[in-house]
Amino acid sequence: MAEENNENMQSVMGLIINGGNAKSSAFEAIAAAKKGDFALADKKLKEADNFLVEAHNGQTKMLTAEASGEHAQVTLLMVHSQDHLMTAITFRDLAGEIVDLYKRLAEK
């Protein structure tokens, strides 16, 4: 049971860390685009995507375990990790749109 809780905690922390890193990279992409550095903006968006893939893999592992009958204890930290990830995904999507807008403005 302790091993299961430890593994669950690692998964939860992975969602928080990777979600936070993804959001930070997306924010850096917006800042780079604002300065006209679109190569860096694109690099940062790709970086955000990579962090989100890592988080998604962790989330999928948790969901697969749940579907297999390994029910995890739902804690406030677990709920927070899911919220953190969903916010990061939304922020990444929005950052992509903002970078595109800066690119269009730069073309004119």
C-alpha positions as a printed NumPy array, in Angstrom:
array([[  0.   ,   0.   ,   0.   ],
       [  2.835,   2.401,   0.826],
       [  4.491,   1.639,  -2.52 ],
       [  1.21 ,   2.348,  -4.33 ],
       [  0.805,   5.67 ,  -2.499],
       [  4.4  ,   6.634,  -3.302],
       [  3.912,   5.813,  -6.991],
       [  0.661,   7.757,  -7.009],
       [  2.376,  10.744,  -5.391],
       [  5.123,  10.641,  -8.025],
       [  2.504,  10.659, -10.774],
       [  0.653,  13.557,  -9.164],
       [  3.852,  15.574,  -8.75 ],
       [  4.783,  14.808, -12.363],
       [  1.518,  16.377, -13.516],
       [  2.141,  19.471, -11.411],
       [  5.776,  19.866, -12.469],
       [  5.252,  19.193, -16.169],
       [  2.086,  21.279, -16.261],
       [  3.892,  24.174, -14.607],
       [  6.855,  23.865, -16.952],
       [  4.53 ,  23.784, -19.959],
       [  2.756,  26.928, -18.804],
       [  6.067,  28.705, -18.198],
       [  7.356,  27.772, -21.646],
       [  4.113,  28.968, -23.246],
       [  4.413,  32.267, -21.393],
       [  8.012,  32.6  , -22.619],
       [  6.753,  31.973, -26.165],
       [  4.371,  34.921, -25.882],
       [  7.14 ,  37.144, -24.512],
       [  9.463,  36.14 , -27.365],
       [  6.772,  36.788, -29.983],
       [  6.063,  40.174, -28.436],
       [  9.728,  41.046, -29.05 ],
       [  9.539,  39.694, -32.609],
       [ 11.695,  36.638, -31.923],
       [  9.458,  34.117, -33.644],
       [ 12.084,  31.383, -33.838],
       [ 12.356,  31.439, -30.045],
       [  8.577,  31.656, -29.704],
       [  8.142,  28.531, -31.836],
       [ 10.877,  26.755, -29.879],
       [  9.153,  27.597, -26.589],
       [  5.774,  26.4  , -27.879],
       [  7.397,  23.108, -28.9  ],
       [  9.009,  22.905, -25.462],
       [  5.597,  23.435, -23.866],
       [  4.184,  20.663, -26.044],
       [  6.925,  18.293, -24.892],
       [  6.15 ,  19.006, -21.233],
       [  2.47 ,  18.415, -21.919],
       [  3.247,  15.063, -23.552],
       [  5.141,  14.042, -20.418],
       [  2.244,  15.124, -18.224],
       [ -0.269,  13.382, -20.471],
       [  1.732,  10.154, -20.297],
       [  1.613,  10.314, -16.496],
       [ -2.091,  11.038, -16.539],
       [ -2.724,   8.14 , -18.939],
       [ -0.817,   5.814, -16.61 ],
       [ -3.041,   6.884, -13.72 ],
       [ -6.217,   6.465, -15.791],
       [ -5.127,   3.045, -17.047],
       [ -4.48 ,   1.87 , -13.489],
       [ -7.902,   3.147, -12.449],
       [ -9.59 ,   1.389, -15.376],
       [ -7.763,  -1.818, -14.395],
       [ -9.316,  -1.743, -10.948],
       [ -6.443,  -0.082,  -9.079],
       [ -8.487,   2.649,  -7.454],
       [ -6.391,   5.536,  -6.194],
       [ -7.318,   7.566,  -3.164],
       [ -8.475,  10.927,  -4.468],
       [ -6.706,  13.667,  -2.543],
       [ -6.76 ,  17.427,  -2.782],
       [ -3.256,  17.228,  -4.259],
       [ -4.488,  14.879,  -6.999],
       [ -7.363,  17.225,  -7.828],
       [ -4.915,  20.134,  -7.863],
       [ -2.615,  18.277, -10.263],
       [ -5.457,  17.664, -12.711],
       [ -6.547,  21.293, -12.471],
       [ -2.964,  22.437, -12.967],
       [ -2.604,  20.288, -16.083],
       [ -5.874,  21.441, -17.639],
       [ -4.937,  25.076, -17.025],
       [ -1.546,  24.497, -18.662],
       [ -3.184,  22.904, -21.713],
       [ -5.566,  25.823, -22.07 ],
       [ -2.759,  28.342, -21.617],
       [ -0.631,  26.559, -24.24 ],
       [ -3.496,  26.682, -26.737],
       [ -4.024,  30.368, -26.083],
       [ -0.28 ,  31.085, -26.317],
       [ -0.228,  29.522, -29.785],
       [ -2.988,  31.862, -30.893],
       [ -1.241,  34.897, -29.422],
       [  2.056,  33.998, -31.119],
       [  0.168,  33.675, -34.419],
       [ -1.357,  37.121, -33.9  ],
       [  2.063,  38.658, -33.272],
       [  3.344,  36.988, -36.453],
       [  0.47 ,  38.485, -38.458],
       [  1.085,  41.911, -37.001],
       [  4.765,  41.656, -37.896],
       [  3.893,  40.848, -41.529],
       [  2.026,  44.137, -41.978]])
